[in-house]
Coordinates of C-alpha atoms (C1' of nucleotides) in Angstrom, one line a residue:
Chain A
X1 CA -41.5 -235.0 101.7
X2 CA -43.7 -233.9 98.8
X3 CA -47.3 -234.5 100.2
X4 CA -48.9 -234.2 96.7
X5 CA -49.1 -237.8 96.2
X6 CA -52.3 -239.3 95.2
X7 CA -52.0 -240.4 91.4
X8 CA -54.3 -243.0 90.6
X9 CA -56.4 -241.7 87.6
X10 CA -56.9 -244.7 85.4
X11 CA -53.7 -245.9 83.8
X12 CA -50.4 -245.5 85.7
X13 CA -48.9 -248.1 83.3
X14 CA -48.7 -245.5 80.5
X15 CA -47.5 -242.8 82.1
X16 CA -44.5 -244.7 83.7
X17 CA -43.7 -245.7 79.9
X18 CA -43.9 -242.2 79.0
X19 CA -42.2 -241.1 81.8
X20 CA -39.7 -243.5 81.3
X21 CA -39.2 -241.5 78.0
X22 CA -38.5 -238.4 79.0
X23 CA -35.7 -239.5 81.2
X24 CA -34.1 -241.5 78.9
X25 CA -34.0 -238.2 77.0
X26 CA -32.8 -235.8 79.8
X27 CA -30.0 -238.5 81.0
X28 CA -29.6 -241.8 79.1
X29 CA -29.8 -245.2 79.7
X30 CA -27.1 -245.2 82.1
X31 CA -29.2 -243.1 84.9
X32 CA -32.4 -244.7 84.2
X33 CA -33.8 -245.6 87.9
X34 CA -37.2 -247.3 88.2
X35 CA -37.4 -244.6 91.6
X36 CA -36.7 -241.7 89.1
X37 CA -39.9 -242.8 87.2
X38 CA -41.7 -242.7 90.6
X39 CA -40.3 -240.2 91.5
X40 CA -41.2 -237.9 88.5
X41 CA -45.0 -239.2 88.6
X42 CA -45.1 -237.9 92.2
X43 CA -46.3 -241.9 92.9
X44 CA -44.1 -244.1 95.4
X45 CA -41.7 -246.0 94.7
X46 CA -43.7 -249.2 94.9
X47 CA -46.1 -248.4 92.5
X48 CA -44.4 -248.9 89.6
X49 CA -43.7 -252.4 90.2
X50 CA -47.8 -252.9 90.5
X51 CA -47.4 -252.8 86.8
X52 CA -44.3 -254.1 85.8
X53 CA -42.8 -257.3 87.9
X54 CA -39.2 -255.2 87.6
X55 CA -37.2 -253.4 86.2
X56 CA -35.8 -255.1 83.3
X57 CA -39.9 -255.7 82.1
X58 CA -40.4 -251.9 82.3
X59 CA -37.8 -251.4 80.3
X60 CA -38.6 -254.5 77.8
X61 CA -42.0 -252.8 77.6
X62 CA -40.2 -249.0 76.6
X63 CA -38.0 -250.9 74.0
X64 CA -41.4 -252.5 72.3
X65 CA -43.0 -249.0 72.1
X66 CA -39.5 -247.5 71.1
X67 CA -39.5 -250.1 67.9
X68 CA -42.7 -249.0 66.7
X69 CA -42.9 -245.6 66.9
X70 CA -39.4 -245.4 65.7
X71 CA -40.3 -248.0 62.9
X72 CA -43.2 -245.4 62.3
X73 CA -41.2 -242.4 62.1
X74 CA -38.9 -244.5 59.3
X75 CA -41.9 -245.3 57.2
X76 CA -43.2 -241.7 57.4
X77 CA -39.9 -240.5 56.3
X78 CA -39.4 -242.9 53.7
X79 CA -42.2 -242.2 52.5
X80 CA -42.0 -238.0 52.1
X81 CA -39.1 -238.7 50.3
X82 CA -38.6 -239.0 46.5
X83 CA -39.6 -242.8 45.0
X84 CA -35.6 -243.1 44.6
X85 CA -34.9 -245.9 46.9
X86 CA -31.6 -244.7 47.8
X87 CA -33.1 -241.5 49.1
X88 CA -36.1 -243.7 50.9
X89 CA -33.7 -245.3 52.6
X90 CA -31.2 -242.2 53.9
X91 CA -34.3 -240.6 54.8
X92 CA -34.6 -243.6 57.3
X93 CA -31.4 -242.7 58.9
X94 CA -32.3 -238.8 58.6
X95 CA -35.4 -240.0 61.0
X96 CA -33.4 -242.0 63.2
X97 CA -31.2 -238.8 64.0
X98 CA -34.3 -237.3 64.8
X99 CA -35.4 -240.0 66.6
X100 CA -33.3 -241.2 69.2
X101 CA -32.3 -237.4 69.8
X102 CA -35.6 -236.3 71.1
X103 CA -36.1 -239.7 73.1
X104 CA -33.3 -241.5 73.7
X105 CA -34.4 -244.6 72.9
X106 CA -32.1 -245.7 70.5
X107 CA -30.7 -249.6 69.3
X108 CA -28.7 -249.7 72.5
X109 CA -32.4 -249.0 74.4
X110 CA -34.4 -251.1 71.6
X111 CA -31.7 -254.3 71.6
X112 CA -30.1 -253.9 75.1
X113 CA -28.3 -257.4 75.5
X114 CA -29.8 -257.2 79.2
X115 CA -33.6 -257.8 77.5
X116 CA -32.5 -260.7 75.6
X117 CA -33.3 -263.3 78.2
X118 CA -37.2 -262.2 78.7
X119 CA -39.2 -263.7 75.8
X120 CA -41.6 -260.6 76.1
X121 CA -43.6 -261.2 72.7
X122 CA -44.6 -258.0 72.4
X123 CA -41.0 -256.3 71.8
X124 CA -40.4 -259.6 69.5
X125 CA -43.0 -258.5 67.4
X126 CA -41.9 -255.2 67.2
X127 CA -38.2 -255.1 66.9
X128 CA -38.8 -257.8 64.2
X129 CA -40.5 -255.0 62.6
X130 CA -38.5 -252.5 63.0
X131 CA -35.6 -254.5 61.0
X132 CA -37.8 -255.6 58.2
X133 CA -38.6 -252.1 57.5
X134 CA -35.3 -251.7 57.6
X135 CA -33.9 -254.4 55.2
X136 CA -36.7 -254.1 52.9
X137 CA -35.8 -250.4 52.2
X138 CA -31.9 -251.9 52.0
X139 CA -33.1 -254.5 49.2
X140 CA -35.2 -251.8 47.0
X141 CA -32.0 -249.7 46.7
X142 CA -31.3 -253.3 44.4
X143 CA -29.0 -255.3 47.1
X144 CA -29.0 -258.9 45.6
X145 CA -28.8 -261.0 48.4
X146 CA -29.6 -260.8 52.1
X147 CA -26.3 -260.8 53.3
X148 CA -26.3 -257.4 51.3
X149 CA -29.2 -256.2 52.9
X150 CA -28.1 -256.2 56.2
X151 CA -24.7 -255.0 55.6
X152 CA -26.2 -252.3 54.2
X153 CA -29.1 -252.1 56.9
X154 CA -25.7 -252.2 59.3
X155 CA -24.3 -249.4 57.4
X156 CA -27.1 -246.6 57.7
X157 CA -27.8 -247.2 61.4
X158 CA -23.9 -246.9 62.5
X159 CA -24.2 -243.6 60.5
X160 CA -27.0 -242.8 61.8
X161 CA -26.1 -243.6 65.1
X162 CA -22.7 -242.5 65.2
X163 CA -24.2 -238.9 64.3
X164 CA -26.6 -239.0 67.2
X165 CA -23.9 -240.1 69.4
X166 CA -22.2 -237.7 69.0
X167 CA -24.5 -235.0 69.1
X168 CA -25.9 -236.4 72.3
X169 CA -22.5 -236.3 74.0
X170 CA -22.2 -232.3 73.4
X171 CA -19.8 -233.1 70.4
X172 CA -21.3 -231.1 67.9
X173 CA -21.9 -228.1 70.8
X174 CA -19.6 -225.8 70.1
X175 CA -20.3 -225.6 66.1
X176 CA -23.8 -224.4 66.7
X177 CA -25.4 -227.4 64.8
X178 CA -29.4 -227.8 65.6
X179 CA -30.8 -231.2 65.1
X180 CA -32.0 -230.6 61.6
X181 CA -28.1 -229.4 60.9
X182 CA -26.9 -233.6 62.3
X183 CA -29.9 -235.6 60.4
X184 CA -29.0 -234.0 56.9
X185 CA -25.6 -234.3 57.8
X186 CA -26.6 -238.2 58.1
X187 CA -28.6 -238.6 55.6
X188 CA -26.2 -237.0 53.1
X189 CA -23.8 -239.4 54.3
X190 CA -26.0 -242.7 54.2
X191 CA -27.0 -241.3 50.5
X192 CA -23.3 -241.1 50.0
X193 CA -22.5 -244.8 50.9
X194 CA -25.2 -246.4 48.9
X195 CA -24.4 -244.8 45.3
X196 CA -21.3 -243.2 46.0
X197 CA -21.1 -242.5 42.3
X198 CA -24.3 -240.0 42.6
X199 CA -23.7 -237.8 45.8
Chain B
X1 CA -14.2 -261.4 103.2
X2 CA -10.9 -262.1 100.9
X3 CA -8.0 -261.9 103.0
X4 CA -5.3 -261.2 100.8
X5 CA -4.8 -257.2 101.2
X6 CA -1.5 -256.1 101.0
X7 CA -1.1 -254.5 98.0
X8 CA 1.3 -251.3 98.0
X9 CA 3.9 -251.9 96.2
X10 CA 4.5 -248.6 94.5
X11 CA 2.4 -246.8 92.1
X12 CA -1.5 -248.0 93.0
X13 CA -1.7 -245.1 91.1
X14 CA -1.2 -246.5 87.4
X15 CA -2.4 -250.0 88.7
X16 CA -6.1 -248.0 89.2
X17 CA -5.7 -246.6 86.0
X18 CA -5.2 -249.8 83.7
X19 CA -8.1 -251.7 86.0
X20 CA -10.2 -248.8 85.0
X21 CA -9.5 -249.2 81.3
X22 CA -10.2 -253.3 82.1
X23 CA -14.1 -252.4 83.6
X24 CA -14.5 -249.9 80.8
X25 CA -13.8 -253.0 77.9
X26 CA -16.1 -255.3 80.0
X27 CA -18.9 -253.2 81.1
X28 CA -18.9 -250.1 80.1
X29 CA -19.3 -246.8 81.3
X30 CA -22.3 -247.2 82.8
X31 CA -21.0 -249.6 85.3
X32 CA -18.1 -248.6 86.2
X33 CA -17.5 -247.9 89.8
X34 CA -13.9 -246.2 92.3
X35 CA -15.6 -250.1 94.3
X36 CA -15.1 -252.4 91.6
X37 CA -12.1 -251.4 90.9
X38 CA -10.6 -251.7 94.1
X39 CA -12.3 -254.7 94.5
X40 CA -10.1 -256.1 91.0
X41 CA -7.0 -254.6 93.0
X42 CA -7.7 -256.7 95.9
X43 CA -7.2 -253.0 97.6
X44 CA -9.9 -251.6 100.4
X45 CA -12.6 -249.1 98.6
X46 CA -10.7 -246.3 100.5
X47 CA -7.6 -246.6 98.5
X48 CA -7.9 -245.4 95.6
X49 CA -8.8 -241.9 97.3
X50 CA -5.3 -241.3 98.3
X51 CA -4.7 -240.7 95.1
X52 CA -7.9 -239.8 93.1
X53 CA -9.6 -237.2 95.0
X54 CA -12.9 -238.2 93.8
X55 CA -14.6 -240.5 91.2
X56 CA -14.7 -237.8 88.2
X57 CA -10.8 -237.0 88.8
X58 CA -10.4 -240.7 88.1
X59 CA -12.2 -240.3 85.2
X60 CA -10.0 -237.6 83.7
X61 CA -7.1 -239.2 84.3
X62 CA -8.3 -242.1 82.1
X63 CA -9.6 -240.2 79.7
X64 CA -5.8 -238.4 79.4
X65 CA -4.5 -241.5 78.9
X66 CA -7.2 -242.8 76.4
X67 CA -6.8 -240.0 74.6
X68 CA -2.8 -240.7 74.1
X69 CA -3.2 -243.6 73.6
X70 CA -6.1 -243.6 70.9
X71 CA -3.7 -240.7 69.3
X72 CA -0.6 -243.0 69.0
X73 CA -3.0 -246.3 67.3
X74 CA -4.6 -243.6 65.0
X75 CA -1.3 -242.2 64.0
X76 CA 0.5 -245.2 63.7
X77 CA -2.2 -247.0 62.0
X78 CA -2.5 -243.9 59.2
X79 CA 1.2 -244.2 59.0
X80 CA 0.9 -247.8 58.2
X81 CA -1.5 -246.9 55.1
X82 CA -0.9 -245.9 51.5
X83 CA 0.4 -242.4 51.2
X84 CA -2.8 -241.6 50.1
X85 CA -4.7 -238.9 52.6
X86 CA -7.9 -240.1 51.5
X87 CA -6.8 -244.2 52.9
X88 CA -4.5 -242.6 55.8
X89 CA -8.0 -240.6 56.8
X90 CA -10.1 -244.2 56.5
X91 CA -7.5 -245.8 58.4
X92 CA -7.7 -244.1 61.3
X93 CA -11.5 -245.3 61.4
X94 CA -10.6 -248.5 61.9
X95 CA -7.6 -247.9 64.7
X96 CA -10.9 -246.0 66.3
X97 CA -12.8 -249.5 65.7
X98 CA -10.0 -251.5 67.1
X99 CA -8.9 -249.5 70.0
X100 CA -12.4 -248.7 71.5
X101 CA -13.6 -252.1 71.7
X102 CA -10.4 -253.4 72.7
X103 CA -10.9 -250.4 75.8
X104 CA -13.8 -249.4 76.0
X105 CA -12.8 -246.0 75.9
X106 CA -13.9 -244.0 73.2
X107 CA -15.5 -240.2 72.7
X108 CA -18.2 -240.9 75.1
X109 CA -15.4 -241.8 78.1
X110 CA -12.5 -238.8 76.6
X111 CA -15.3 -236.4 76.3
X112 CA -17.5 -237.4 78.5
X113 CA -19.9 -234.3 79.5
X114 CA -19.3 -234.9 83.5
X115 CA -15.6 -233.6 82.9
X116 CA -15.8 -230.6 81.0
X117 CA -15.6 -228.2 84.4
X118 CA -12.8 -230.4 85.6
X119 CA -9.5 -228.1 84.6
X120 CA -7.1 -231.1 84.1
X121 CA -4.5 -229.9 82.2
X122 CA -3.1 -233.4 81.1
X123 CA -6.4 -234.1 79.7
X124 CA -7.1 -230.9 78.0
X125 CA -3.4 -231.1 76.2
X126 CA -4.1 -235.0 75.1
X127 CA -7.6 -234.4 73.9
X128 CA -6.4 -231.5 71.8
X129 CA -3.8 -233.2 70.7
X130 CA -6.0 -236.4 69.3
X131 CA -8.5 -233.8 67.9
X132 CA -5.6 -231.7 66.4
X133 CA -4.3 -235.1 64.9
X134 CA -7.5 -235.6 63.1
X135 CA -7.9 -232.3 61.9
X136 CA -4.2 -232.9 59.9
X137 CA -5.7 -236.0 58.3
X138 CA -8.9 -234.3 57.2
X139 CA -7.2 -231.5 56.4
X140 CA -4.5 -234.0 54.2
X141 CA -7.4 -235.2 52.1
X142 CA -7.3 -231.7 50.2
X143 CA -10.5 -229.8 52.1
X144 CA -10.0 -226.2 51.9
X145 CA -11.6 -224.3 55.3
X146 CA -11.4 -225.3 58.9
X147 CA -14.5 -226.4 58.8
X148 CA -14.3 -228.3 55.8
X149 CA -11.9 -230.7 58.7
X150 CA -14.2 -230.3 60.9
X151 CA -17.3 -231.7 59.3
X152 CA -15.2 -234.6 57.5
X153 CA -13.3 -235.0 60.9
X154 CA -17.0 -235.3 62.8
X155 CA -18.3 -237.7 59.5
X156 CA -15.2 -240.2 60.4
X157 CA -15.8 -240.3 63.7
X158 CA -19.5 -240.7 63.6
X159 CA -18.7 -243.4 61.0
X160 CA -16.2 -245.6 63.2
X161 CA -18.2 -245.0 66.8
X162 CA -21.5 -245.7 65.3
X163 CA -19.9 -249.2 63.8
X164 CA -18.0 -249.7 67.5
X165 CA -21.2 -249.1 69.3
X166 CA -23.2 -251.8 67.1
X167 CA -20.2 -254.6 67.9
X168 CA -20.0 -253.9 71.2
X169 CA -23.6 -254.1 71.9
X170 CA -23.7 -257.0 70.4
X171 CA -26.0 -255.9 67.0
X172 CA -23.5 -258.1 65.1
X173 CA -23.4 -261.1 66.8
X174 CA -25.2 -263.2 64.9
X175 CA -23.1 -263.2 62.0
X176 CA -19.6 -264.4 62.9
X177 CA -18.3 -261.0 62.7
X178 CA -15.0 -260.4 64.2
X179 CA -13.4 -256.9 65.4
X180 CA -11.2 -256.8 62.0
X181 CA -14.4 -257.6 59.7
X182 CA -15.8 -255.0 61.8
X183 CA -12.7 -252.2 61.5
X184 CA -12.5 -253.3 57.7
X185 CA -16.3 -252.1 56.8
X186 CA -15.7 -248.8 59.2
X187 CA -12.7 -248.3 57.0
X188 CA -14.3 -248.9 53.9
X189 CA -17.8 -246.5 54.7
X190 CA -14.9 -244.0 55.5
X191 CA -13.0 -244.2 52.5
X192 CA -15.9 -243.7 50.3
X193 CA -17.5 -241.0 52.2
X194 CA -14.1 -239.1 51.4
X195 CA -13.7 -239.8 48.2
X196 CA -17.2 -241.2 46.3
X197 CA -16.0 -241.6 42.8
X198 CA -13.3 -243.8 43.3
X199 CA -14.3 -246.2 45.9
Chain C
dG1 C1' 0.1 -245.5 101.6
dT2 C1' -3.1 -248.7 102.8
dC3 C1' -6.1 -250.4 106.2
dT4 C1' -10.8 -250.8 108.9
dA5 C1' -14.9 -248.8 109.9
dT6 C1' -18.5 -245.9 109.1
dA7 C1' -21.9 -242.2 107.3
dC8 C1' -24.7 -241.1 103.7
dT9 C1' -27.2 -241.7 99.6
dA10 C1' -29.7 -244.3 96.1
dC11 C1' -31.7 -248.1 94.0
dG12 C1' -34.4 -252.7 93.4
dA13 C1' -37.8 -255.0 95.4
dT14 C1' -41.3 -256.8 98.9
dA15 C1' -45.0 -256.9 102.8
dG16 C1' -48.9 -255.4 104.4
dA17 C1' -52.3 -251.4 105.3
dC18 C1' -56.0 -248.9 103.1
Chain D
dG1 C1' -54.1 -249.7 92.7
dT2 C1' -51.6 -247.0 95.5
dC3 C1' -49.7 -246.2 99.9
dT4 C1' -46.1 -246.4 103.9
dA5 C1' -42.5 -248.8 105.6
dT6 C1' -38.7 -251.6 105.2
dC7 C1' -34.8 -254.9 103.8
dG8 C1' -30.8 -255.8 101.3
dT9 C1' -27.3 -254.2 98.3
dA10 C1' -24.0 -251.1 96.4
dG11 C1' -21.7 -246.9 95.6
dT12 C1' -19.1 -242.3 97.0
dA13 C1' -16.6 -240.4 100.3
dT14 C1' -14.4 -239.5 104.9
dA15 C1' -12.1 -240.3 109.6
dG16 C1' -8.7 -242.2 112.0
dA17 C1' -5.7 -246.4 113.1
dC18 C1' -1.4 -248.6 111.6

DNA sequence: GTCTATACTACGATAGAC
DNA sequence: GTCTATCGTAGTATAGAC
């Protein structure tokens, strides 16, 4: 019975994407609700759906904007780290850690099989992105063929997300790990299985 | 409106269990419901109350017996390897692989956050046994502290749910990859990360 | 030990007022 | 563009009959 209602400054489609967000982040995928959105905007339940027809667009729209800024973060981290390709591309799984920890929008938000169906071209474009960032830092590392490349693209990301998982579920709590403790932890790893001979 | 109740014929009790376990391999936690399963029982939504006393108890007592169970593939399946504590280590990434998307019920379901104020005692024994199991392994490999285990323990895991959560999200479905490709390269990441030089 | 029936809560989604 | 109000559905859990 909150009577502070009254949201209606300009763009109410952003902030239910960015709202969106931050519960993905408090409590996963599995407790998403298009009436927590609401209900954390302090707008009714109905307005949301002024902007997106339902809920599976909403979150089609959350896994586009997840794919770039992720894709974003992976570039920027490639790029701090040494020319060595190797090390570009662990640093990409160091940023996914980093990532998907702070927003929760990880490859089971970006390629949930429940957005398959919806031909939204905007997340088309972007998770098409996000893996050819992905596979080109595989084939620098000097992969021969593409098969290679995605093996090894498949490689880093079930490190990567394997670490996050697990730090996510509370595994890691007792050790008192931070977040910067499970991303080198990860990217030591990835570095690891690329050149196993130079860890 | 099915008609065909009637089922008590002894333990609903383990019949609840292993229908649980059946939900968890199709859909996961995040759809899993005390409803549906009664509804794959053919029972009334009430019955499984007589002997769960609520949803999260339910819970526990599948994660008990995931836990036991998960311990018995990993042990046998390390058995099975080379003498080698380096392969008998790897190996149990892939009975992790293999049993978890068989079930469904990996770390996320055994240590799922929502039970740790629970007090089951079954549980806690089985879970400390599985992680005590996988401690011995690591330990096996020749590390030389606790925590040495502990962080090649947490790396193996990662490792085997990060590949598990890619398959069963359907991330490798374009290729024709099949569980036992999938177990194979989960074994294979594990082995080298154990040992670089000599994968 | 299982049933029917029910109370309560929450979510997805729509209709129509403003 | 957001509101109130509402419908339909589904889930958790309980009460009381059999």
């Amino acid at each position: 019975m909150s009577t502070d209602r009254g949201y209606h400054h300009g763009s109410l489609r952003a902030a239910v994407i960015q709202a969106s967000f931050e519960l993905l982040a408090e409590s996963g995928l599995q407790h998403f609700s298009v009436a927590a959105v609401a209900r954390r905007l302090k707008v009714s339940s109905a307005a949301p759906y002024r902007h997106f027809p339902d809920r599976a667009h909403l979150l089609a729209a959350v896994s586009a904007a997840a794919a770039r800024d992720l894709r974003a973060e992976i570039t920027a981290a490639a790029d701090a780290a040494t020319p060595d390709p190797a090390a570009r591309l662990a640093a990409a799984a160091g940023a996914y850690v980093r990532y998907v920890v702070r927003t929760g929008a990880g490859f089971p938000v970006i390629f949930a099989a429940e957005l398959y169906e919806l031909a939204d071209e905007s997340r088309r474009e972007q998770t098409r992105a996000l893996l050819t960032t992905l596979l080109d830092l595989a084939a620098a590392t000097g992969t021969r063929t593409y098969r290679e490349d995605l093996l090894l693209v498949e490689t880093t990301v079930a490190v990567a997300h394997g670490y996050t998982t697990l730090y996510v579920d509370g595994f890691f709590a007792r050790n008192s790990s931070t977040i910067d403790d499970v991303a080198a932890r990860a990217v030591a790893a990835t570095r690891t299985l690329i050149t196993p001979d130079r860890a």
